[in-house]
Amino acid sequence: MLTTLLFIVGIGLLLKGADFLVDGASSLAKKYSVPTLVIGLTVVAFGTSVPELVVNVLAAVRGASDVAFGNIIGSNLMNILLILGITAVVRPLRVQHSTVWKEIPFALLAVLVLLAFANLEVLDQLTVQSLLRAEGIVLLLFFVVFLYYVFARAKHTGEQVEDRRLTIHQRSGSMVTVMILGGLAALFVGGKWVVDGAVALATAVGMSEYVISLTIVALGTSLPELITSIVAARKGDSDLAVGNVVGSNIFNIFWILGVTAVVAPVRFPAHATFDLLVLAGATLLLFFALFTGTRHRVDRWQGWVFLVLFVAYATSLFWR
């Protein structure tokens, strides 16, 4: 009972800690005249992925590889099937040409690279396949390429992007320090409680740590993306709603799993290949949905299709 309570509180600490860290770091950067656009592309973009990063690094260090891997794959699947599904039902999503032809294919590339790493035992004849430090470095190199693309594109977007990304409040130096240190402390404690709670919850209900991480942990760490996308869609800012999800999927694999593997090797779970194939299929489904019905738009009926597929996949997990 206590462990379950700490698990729930831990998710809350992760979300609030990320908010404090982003707000404090943004105020600090603005104080030193860092452009708002740069802050949005660095502090904010990285900050929304911090909950997944903290959970993954702590899980890898503690040897809970199933939690680390399940958290990322589950988050990415929820981003497409659940979050984009709900968001499209709220309001059809218009998608930019660059997102269709560059960012979504880059998200698919991330899945395919991870899928290749997960199946190297076929070539190496290994009984246990892990994401090793060298492979983590490869993922980080892909992430550097993606960051270069993001900054290059931002230079051609103009100042309008700055107004949409975030509002930065000026705060005193002492308040900024408290927010950054408090955010980091909340992230560490919350991450520890989430990892411990996931392991304990899996044991208590007789489910694997991997399935718990694919569902409950992934949902908890994906809440920032869910809230951001729904709010953006309600305001008619579908570019931000879709970009938030696609960008998060790229960050999760190339950055978070890359960092996690560099810190400690991550063993691939038994069903990793199947779940990666489902994720690749979901990414392809998003791509082809943009050419079915209204071109370059995710319509409401497609959002419902995404939600039905998510429910079907989630239900299948409990039969493992």
mmCIF file of C-alpha atoms in Angstrom:
data_model
loop_
_atom_site.group_PDB
_atom_site.id
_atom_site.type_symbol
_atom_site.label_atom_id
_atom_site.label_comp_id
_atom_site.label_asym_id
_atom_site.label_seq_id
_atom_site.Cartn_x
_atom_site.Cartn_y
_atom_site.Cartn_z
ATOM 1 C CA MET A 1 0.000 0.000 0.000
ATOM 2 C CA LEU A 2 2.763 2.422 0.989
ATOM 3 C CA THR A 3 4.786 1.541 -2.121
ATOM 4 C CA THR A 4 1.771 2.191 -4.376
ATOM 5 C CA LEU A 5 1.194 5.542 -2.682
ATOM 6 C CA LEU A 6 4.853 6.488 -3.129
ATOM 7 C CA PHE A 7 4.615 5.433 -6.801
ATOM 8 C CA ILE A 8 1.701 7.834 -7.373
ATOM 9 C CA VAL A 9 3.393 10.628 -5.430
ATOM 10 C CA GLY A 10 6.602 9.916 -7.349
ATOM 11 C CA ILE A 11 4.884 10.569 -10.694
ATOM 12 C CA GLY A 12 3.576 13.856 -9.298
ATOM 13 C CA LEU A 13 7.077 14.818 -8.145
ATOM 14 C CA LEU A 14 8.484 13.995 -11.595
ATOM 15 C CA LEU A 15 5.976 16.255 -13.332
ATOM 16 C CA LYS A 16 6.242 19.144 -10.875
ATOM 17 C CA GLY A 17 10.023 18.800 -10.676
ATOM 18 C CA ALA A 18 10.286 19.074 -14.467
ATOM 19 C CA ASP A 19 8.078 22.205 -14.387
ATOM 20 C CA PHE A 20 10.233 23.840 -11.706
ATOM 21 C CA LEU A 21 13.447 22.956 -13.522
ATOM 22 C CA VAL A 22 12.196 24.307 -16.865
ATOM 23 C CA ASP A 23 10.822 27.529 -15.336
ATOM 24 C CA GLY A 24 13.944 28.166 -13.296
ATOM 25 C CA ALA A 25 16.369 27.383 -16.110
ATOM 26 C CA SER A 26 14.331 29.464 -18.581
ATOM 27 C CA SER A 27 14.385 32.467 -16.239
ATOM 28 C CA LEU A 28 18.135 32.061 -15.731
ATOM 29 C CA ALA A 29 18.771 31.852 -19.477
ATOM 30 C CA LYS A 30 16.590 34.904 -20.154
ATOM 31 C CA LYS A 31 18.477 36.841 -17.484
ATOM 32 C CA TYR A 32 21.654 36.347 -19.510
ATOM 33 C CA SER A 33 19.912 37.403 -22.758
ATOM 34 C CA VAL A 34 19.633 33.952 -24.315
ATOM 35 C CA PRO A 35 17.064 34.212 -27.185
ATOM 36 C CA THR A 36 13.622 32.820 -26.380
ATOM 37 C CA LEU A 37 13.736 30.561 -29.420
ATOM 38 C CA VAL A 38 16.965 28.928 -28.244
ATOM 39 C CA ILE A 39 15.481 28.426 -24.773
ATOM 40 C CA GLY A 40 12.416 26.776 -26.293
ATOM 41 C CA LEU A 41 14.501 24.421 -28.410
ATOM 42 C CA THR A 42 16.817 23.443 -25.559
ATOM 43 C CA VAL A 43 15.537 23.990 -22.009
ATOM 44 C CA VAL A 44 11.858 23.362 -22.760
ATOM 45 C CA ALA A 45 12.389 20.530 -25.240
ATOM 46 C CA PHE A 46 14.791 18.725 -22.935
ATOM 47 C CA GLY A 47 12.746 19.549 -19.848
ATOM 48 C CA THR A 48 9.609 17.751 -21.060
ATOM 49 C CA SER A 49 11.706 14.590 -21.477
ATOM 50 C CA VAL A 50 13.376 14.801 -18.072
ATOM 51 C CA PRO A 51 10.828 12.516 -16.307
ATOM 52 C CA GLU A 52 11.577 9.680 -18.749
ATOM 53 C CA LEU A 53 15.322 10.336 -18.481
ATOM 54 C CA VAL A 54 15.377 10.222 -14.669
ATOM 55 C CA VAL A 55 13.285 7.050 -14.524
ATOM 56 C CA ASN A 56 15.471 5.363 -17.143
ATOM 57 C CA VAL A 57 18.850 6.228 -15.652
ATOM 58 C CA LEU A 58 17.782 5.184 -12.140
ATOM 59 C CA ALA A 59 16.256 1.967 -13.511
ATOM 60 C CA ALA A 60 19.415 1.126 -15.478
ATOM 61 C CA VAL A 61 21.680 1.782 -12.495
ATOM 62 C CA ARG A 62 19.481 -0.444 -10.318
ATOM 63 C CA GLY A 63 19.509 -3.193 -12.959
ATOM 64 C CA ALA A 64 15.801 -2.816 -13.789
ATOM 65 C CA SER A 65 16.296 -2.889 -17.571
ATOM 66 C CA ASP A 66 12.685 -3.890 -18.213
ATOM 67 C CA VAL A 67 11.531 -0.658 -16.569
ATOM 68 C CA ALA A 68 13.999 1.442 -18.584
ATOM 69 C CA PHE A 69 13.081 -0.061 -21.954
ATOM 70 C CA GLY A 70 9.349 -0.414 -21.304
ATOM 71 C CA ASN A 71 9.082 3.223 -20.230
ATOM 72 C CA ILE A 72 10.441 4.487 -23.566
ATOM 73 C CA ILE A 73 8.548 2.131 -25.879
ATOM 74 C CA GLY A 74 5.330 2.599 -23.916
ATOM 75 C CA SER A 75 5.707 6.395 -23.941
ATOM 76 C CA ASN A 76 6.284 6.471 -27.701
ATOM 77 C CA LEU A 77 3.291 4.234 -28.406
ATOM 78 C CA MET A 78 1.091 6.363 -26.163
ATOM 79 C CA ASN A 79 2.351 9.520 -27.854
ATOM 80 C CA ILE A 80 1.080 8.361 -31.244
ATOM 81 C CA LEU A 81 -1.932 6.160 -30.546
ATOM 82 C CA LEU A 82 -3.274 7.674 -27.314
ATOM 83 C CA ILE A 83 -2.137 11.313 -27.234
ATOM 84 C CA LEU A 84 -2.488 12.065 -30.958
ATOM 85 C CA GLY A 85 -5.690 10.034 -30.941
ATOM 86 C CA ILE A 86 -7.251 12.100 -28.157
ATOM 87 C CA THR A 87 -5.906 15.350 -29.607
ATOM 88 C CA ALA A 88 -7.304 14.629 -33.092
ATOM 89 C CA VAL A 89 -10.709 13.816 -31.576
ATOM 90 C CA VAL A 90 -10.635 17.199 -29.799
ATOM 91 C CA ARG A 91 -9.738 18.968 -33.068
ATOM 92 C CA PRO A 92 -8.430 17.702 -36.436
ATOM 93 C CA LEU A 93 -4.683 18.286 -36.696
ATOM 94 C CA ARG A 94 -3.102 20.034 -39.652
ATOM 95 C CA VAL A 95 0.495 18.859 -40.124
ATOM 96 C CA GLN A 96 3.285 20.854 -41.766
ATOM 97 C CA HIS A 97 5.059 19.618 -44.887
ATOM 98 C CA SER A 98 8.410 19.378 -43.044
ATOM 99 C CA THR A 99 6.863 17.283 -40.263
ATOM 100 C CA VAL A 100 5.387 14.864 -42.799
ATOM 101 C CA TRP A 101 8.519 14.391 -44.903
ATOM 102 C CA LYS A 102 11.337 14.944 -42.387
ATOM 103 C CA GLU A 103 10.373 14.596 -38.719
ATOM 104 C CA ILE A 104 8.022 11.615 -38.935
ATOM 105 C CA PRO A 105 10.529 9.675 -41.118
ATOM 106 C CA PHE A 106 13.234 10.589 -38.578
ATOM 107 C CA ALA A 107 11.039 9.160 -35.800
ATOM 108 C CA LEU A 108 10.634 5.984 -37.871
ATOM 109 C CA LEU A 109 14.417 5.838 -38.377
ATOM 110 C CA ALA A 110 14.850 5.933 -34.587
ATOM 111 C CA VAL A 111 12.591 2.891 -34.191
ATOM 112 C CA LEU A 112 14.337 0.977 -36.994
ATOM 113 C CA VAL A 113 17.801 1.661 -35.542
ATOM 114 C CA LEU A 114 16.643 0.411 -32.137
ATOM 115 C CA LEU A 115 14.990 -2.596 -33.782
ATOM 116 C CA ALA A 116 18.289 -3.445 -35.489
ATOM 117 C CA PHE A 117 20.170 -3.212 -32.177
ATOM 118 C CA ALA A 118 17.548 -5.423 -30.521
ATOM 119 C CA ASN A 119 18.137 -8.187 -33.061
ATOM 120 C CA LEU A 120 21.919 -8.239 -33.325
ATOM 121 C CA GLU A 121 21.920 -11.603 -31.546
ATOM 122 C CA VAL A 122 20.867 -13.125 -34.870
ATOM 123 C CA LEU A 123 24.254 -12.085 -36.261
ATOM 124 C CA ASP A 124 26.321 -12.325 -33.081
ATOM 125 C CA GLN A 125 24.690 -15.553 -31.828
ATOM 126 C CA LEU A 126 24.163 -14.101 -28.371
ATOM 127 C CA THR A 127 21.674 -15.535 -25.885
ATOM 128 C CA VAL A 128 21.039 -12.164 -24.198
ATOM 129 C CA GLN A 129 20.984 -8.965 -26.234
ATOM 130 C CA SER A 130 21.642 -5.618 -24.561
ATOM 131 C CA LEU A 131 21.878 -2.022 -25.653
ATOM 132 C CA LEU A 132 25.569 -1.457 -24.927
ATOM 133 C CA ARG A 133 27.528 1.755 -24.382
ATOM 134 C CA ALA A 134 28.860 1.790 -27.960
ATOM 135 C CA GLU A 135 25.293 1.534 -29.280
ATOM 136 C CA GLY A 136 24.221 4.259 -26.866
ATOM 137 C CA ILE A 137 26.884 6.526 -28.369
ATOM 138 C CA VAL A 138 25.527 5.762 -31.855
ATOM 139 C CA LEU A 139 22.053 6.803 -30.703
ATOM 140 C CA LEU A 140 23.464 10.045 -29.280
ATOM 141 C CA LEU A 141 25.211 10.790 -32.573
ATOM 142 C CA PHE A 142 21.874 10.449 -34.367
ATOM 143 C CA PHE A 143 20.450 12.824 -31.763
ATOM 144 C CA VAL A 144 23.139 15.418 -32.557
ATOM 145 C CA VAL A 145 22.129 15.219 -36.230
ATOM 146 C CA PHE A 146 18.495 15.777 -35.243
ATOM 147 C CA LEU A 147 19.412 18.791 -33.086
ATOM 148 C CA TYR A 148 21.331 20.293 -36.005
ATOM 149 C CA TYR A 149 18.228 19.905 -38.172
ATOM 150 C CA VAL A 150 16.012 21.511 -35.501
ATOM 151 C CA PHE A 151 18.233 24.555 -35.106
ATOM 152 C CA ALA A 152 18.681 24.934 -38.869
ATOM 153 C CA ARG A 153 14.918 24.837 -39.342
ATOM 154 C CA ALA A 154 14.334 27.259 -36.460
ATOM 155 C CA LYS A 155 16.562 29.871 -38.097
ATOM 156 C CA HIS A 156 14.127 29.967 -41.030
ATOM 157 C CA THR A 157 10.989 30.000 -38.870
ATOM 158 C CA GLY A 158 11.270 33.552 -37.574
ATOM 159 C CA GLU A 159 10.276 35.218 -34.359
ATOM 160 C CA GLN A 160 6.696 33.875 -34.480
ATOM 161 C CA VAL A 161 7.912 30.562 -33.056
ATOM 162 C CA GLU A 162 9.273 32.357 -30.029
ATOM 163 C CA ASP A 163 5.840 33.652 -29.062
ATOM 164 C CA ARG A 164 4.272 30.190 -29.325
ATOM 165 C CA ARG A 165 6.871 28.186 -27.461
ATOM 166 C CA LEU A 166 6.715 29.601 -23.969
ATOM 167 C CA THR A 167 6.236 32.618 -21.735
ATOM 168 C CA ILE A 168 9.226 33.310 -19.519
ATOM 169 C CA HIS A 169 8.761 35.083 -16.183
ATOM 170 C CA GLN A 170 11.533 37.187 -14.728
ATOM 171 C CA ARG A 171 12.459 35.936 -11.259
ATOM 172 C CA SER A 172 15.046 36.844 -8.632
ATOM 173 C CA GLY A 173 18.344 34.962 -8.459
ATOM 174 C CA SER A 174 17.406 33.293 -5.173
ATOM 175 C CA MET A 175 14.041 32.124 -6.542
ATOM 176 C CA VAL A 176 15.707 30.709 -9.677
ATOM 177 C CA THR A 177 18.194 28.810 -7.501
ATOM 178 C CA VAL A 178 15.403 27.381 -5.350
ATOM 179 C CA MET A 179 13.406 26.327 -8.417
ATOM 180 C CA ILE A 180 16.342 24.611 -10.134
ATOM 181 C CA LEU A 181 17.595 22.818 -7.013
ATOM 182 C CA GLY A 182 14.055 21.970 -5.896
ATOM 183 C CA GLY A 183 13.201 20.673 -9.348
ATOM 184 C CA LEU A 184 16.285 18.453 -9.448
ATOM 185 C CA ALA A 185 15.553 17.105 -5.948
ATOM 186 C CA ALA A 186 11.911 16.376 -6.837
ATOM 187 C CA LEU A 187 13.020 14.615 -10.028
ATOM 188 C CA PHE A 188 15.501 12.411 -8.197
ATOM 189 C CA VAL A 189 13.137 11.435 -5.357
ATOM 190 C CA GLY A 190 10.168 11.039 -7.703
ATOM 191 C CA GLY A 191 12.195 8.908 -10.123
ATOM 192 C CA LYS A 192 13.376 6.636 -7.338
ATOM 193 C CA TRP A 193 9.862 6.140 -5.999
ATOM 194 C CA VAL A 194 8.484 5.449 -9.495
ATOM 195 C CA VAL A 195 11.134 2.793 -10.214
ATOM 196 C CA ASP A 196 10.736 1.155 -6.809
ATOM 197 C CA GLY A 197 6.961 1.342 -7.094
ATOM 198 C CA ALA A 198 6.920 -0.202 -10.575
ATOM 199 C CA VAL A 199 8.968 -3.178 -9.387
ATOM 200 C CA ALA A 200 6.848 -3.642 -6.271
ATOM 201 C CA LEU A 201 3.568 -3.223 -8.168
ATOM 202 C CA ALA A 202 4.598 -5.795 -10.758
ATOM 203 C CA THR A 203 5.414 -8.274 -7.997
ATOM 204 C CA ALA A 204 2.155 -7.603 -6.151
ATOM 205 C CA VAL A 205 -0.179 -8.064 -9.134
ATOM 206 C CA GLY A 206 1.802 -10.868 -10.768
ATOM 207 C CA MET A 207 2.682 -8.908 -13.910
ATOM 208 C CA SER A 208 6.111 -8.362 -15.374
ATOM 209 C CA GLU A 209 8.031 -5.152 -14.706
ATOM 210 C CA TYR A 210 8.116 -4.660 -18.468
ATOM 211 C CA VAL A 211 4.318 -4.634 -18.870
ATOM 212 C CA ILE A 212 3.886 -2.310 -15.871
ATOM 213 C CA SER A 213 6.453 0.050 -17.418
ATOM 214 C CA LEU A 214 4.819 -0.133 -20.861
ATOM 215 C CA THR A 215 1.518 0.982 -19.362
ATOM 216 C CA ILE A 216 1.387 2.707 -15.971
ATOM 217 C CA VAL A 217 4.922 4.134 -15.832
ATOM 218 C CA ALA A 218 4.803 5.239 -19.480
ATOM 219 C CA LEU A 219 1.440 6.932 -18.957
ATOM 220 C CA GLY A 220 2.734 8.804 -15.923
ATOM 221 C CA THR A 221 5.861 10.100 -17.645
ATOM 222 C CA SER A 222 3.880 10.996 -20.809
ATOM 223 C CA LEU A 223 1.471 13.332 -19.034
ATOM 224 C CA PRO A 224 3.413 16.510 -20.024
ATOM 225 C CA GLU A 225 3.094 15.606 -23.726
ATOM 226 C CA LEU A 226 -0.601 14.765 -23.288
ATOM 227 C CA ILE A 227 -1.424 18.059 -21.583
ATOM 228 C CA THR A 228 0.694 20.123 -24.005
ATOM 229 C CA SER A 229 -0.868 18.552 -27.103
ATOM 230 C CA ILE A 230 -4.474 18.859 -25.915
ATOM 231 C CA VAL A 231 -4.019 22.507 -24.885
ATOM 232 C CA ALA A 232 -2.285 23.282 -28.187
ATOM 233 C CA ALA A 233 -5.058 21.596 -30.190
ATOM 234 C CA ARG A 234 -7.800 23.475 -28.322
ATOM 235 C CA LYS A 235 -6.003 26.728 -29.186
ATOM 236 C CA GLY A 236 -5.789 25.689 -32.827
ATOM 237 C CA ASP A 237 -2.005 25.267 -32.724
ATOM 238 C CA SER A 238 -1.860 21.841 -34.351
ATOM 239 C CA ASP A 239 1.771 22.342 -35.433
ATOM 240 C CA LEU A 240 2.829 22.418 -31.790
ATOM 241 C CA ALA A 241 0.505 19.525 -30.888
ATOM 242 C CA VAL A 242 1.946 17.170 -33.530
ATOM 243 C CA GLY A 243 5.520 18.457 -33.292
ATOM 244 C CA ASN A 244 5.460 17.927 -29.528
ATOM 245 C CA VAL A 245 4.602 14.244 -29.965
ATOM 246 C CA VAL A 246 6.909 13.461 -32.900
ATOM 247 C CA GLY A 247 9.809 15.343 -31.323
ATOM 248 C CA SER A 248 9.289 13.556 -28.027
ATOM 249 C CA ASN A 249 9.473 10.159 -29.758
ATOM 250 C CA ILE A 250 12.799 11.099 -31.345
ATOM 251 C CA PHE A 251 14.132 12.463 -28.048
ATOM 252 C CA ASN A 252 13.064 9.325 -26.163
ATOM 253 C CA ILE A 253 15.008 6.891 -28.339
ATOM 254 C CA PHE A 254 18.033 8.839 -29.515
ATOM 255 C CA TRP A 255 18.661 10.937 -26.389
ATOM 256 C CA ILE A 256 17.138 9.141 -23.396
ATOM 257 C CA LEU A 257 17.960 5.564 -24.391
ATOM 258 C CA GLY A 258 21.339 6.795 -25.645
ATOM 259 C CA VAL A 259 22.202 8.388 -22.301
ATOM 260 C CA THR A 260 20.772 5.404 -20.411
ATOM 261 C CA ALA A 261 22.925 2.919 -22.351
ATOM 262 C CA VAL A 262 26.047 5.032 -21.806
ATOM 263 C CA VAL A 263 25.371 5.085 -18.037
ATOM 264 C CA ALA A 264 24.660 1.339 -17.875
ATOM 265 C CA PRO A 265 23.885 -1.306 -20.549
ATOM 266 C CA VAL A 266 20.152 -1.969 -20.968
ATOM 267 C CA ARG A 267 19.000 -5.530 -21.565
ATOM 268 C CA PHE A 268 16.284 -5.925 -24.184
ATOM 269 C CA PRO A 269 13.129 -7.617 -22.764
ATOM 270 C CA ALA A 270 11.806 -10.841 -24.302
ATOM 271 C CA HIS A 271 9.024 -9.107 -26.265
ATOM 272 C CA ALA A 272 11.097 -6.104 -27.330
ATOM 273 C CA THR A 273 11.090 -6.977 -31.033
ATOM 274 C CA PHE A 274 7.295 -7.346 -31.171
ATOM 275 C CA ASP A 275 6.685 -4.060 -29.361
ATOM 276 C CA LEU A 276 9.195 -2.237 -31.566
ATOM 277 C CA LEU A 277 7.412 -3.605 -34.638
ATOM 278 C CA VAL A 278 4.121 -2.294 -33.215
ATOM 279 C CA LEU A 279 5.767 1.096 -32.657
ATOM 280 C CA ALA A 280 7.149 1.107 -36.219
ATOM 281 C CA GLY A 281 3.672 0.216 -37.472
ATOM 282 C CA ALA A 282 2.094 3.039 -35.450
ATOM 283 C CA THR A 283 4.622 5.522 -36.859
ATOM 284 C CA LEU A 284 3.911 4.336 -40.417
ATOM 285 C CA LEU A 285 0.173 4.538 -39.692
ATOM 286 C CA LEU A 286 0.597 8.190 -38.693
ATOM 287 C CA PHE A 287 2.490 8.862 -41.930
ATOM 288 C CA PHE A 288 -0.070 7.193 -44.195
ATOM 289 C CA ALA A 289 -2.976 8.759 -42.276
ATOM 290 C CA LEU A 290 -1.762 12.114 -43.579
ATOM 291 C CA PHE A 291 -2.526 10.955 -47.129
ATOM 292 C CA THR A 292 -5.895 9.341 -46.329
ATOM 293 C CA GLY A 293 -8.873 11.651 -46.308
ATOM 294 C CA THR A 294 -7.755 15.275 -46.004
ATOM 295 C CA ARG A 295 -4.134 15.565 -47.125
ATOM 296 C CA HIS A 296 -1.613 16.441 -44.376
ATOM 297 C CA ARG A 297 -4.271 16.317 -41.657
ATOM 298 C CA VAL A 298 -5.221 13.868 -38.918
ATOM 299 C CA ASP A 299 -9.025 13.848 -38.916
ATOM 300 C CA ARG A 300 -11.335 12.971 -36.030
ATOM 301 C CA TRP A 301 -12.201 9.528 -37.426
ATOM 302 C CA GLN A 302 -8.491 8.741 -37.683
ATOM 303 C CA GLY A 303 -8.074 9.825 -34.066
ATOM 304 C CA TRP A 304 -10.737 7.289 -33.096
ATOM 305 C CA VAL A 305 -8.886 4.605 -35.091
ATOM 306 C CA PHE A 306 -5.701 5.410 -33.162
ATOM 307 C CA LEU A 307 -7.558 5.105 -29.843
ATOM 308 C CA VAL A 308 -9.145 1.762 -30.779
ATOM 309 C CA LEU A 309 -5.739 0.398 -31.785
ATOM 310 C CA PHE A 310 -4.242 1.606 -28.505
ATOM 311 C CA VAL A 311 -6.960 -0.125 -26.473
ATOM 312 C CA ALA A 312 -6.413 -3.326 -28.483
ATOM 313 C CA TYR A 313 -2.657 -3.215 -27.899
ATOM 314 C CA ALA A 314 -3.019 -2.423 -24.184
ATOM 315 C CA THR A 315 -5.479 -5.296 -23.800
ATOM 316 C CA SER A 316 -3.058 -7.704 -25.503
ATOM 317 C CA LEU A 317 -0.383 -6.880 -22.919
ATOM 318 C CA PHE A 318 -2.419 -8.464 -20.140
ATOM 319 C CA TRP A 319 -2.504 -11.793 -22.026
ATOM 320 C CA ARG A 320 1.266 -12.174 -21.977
#
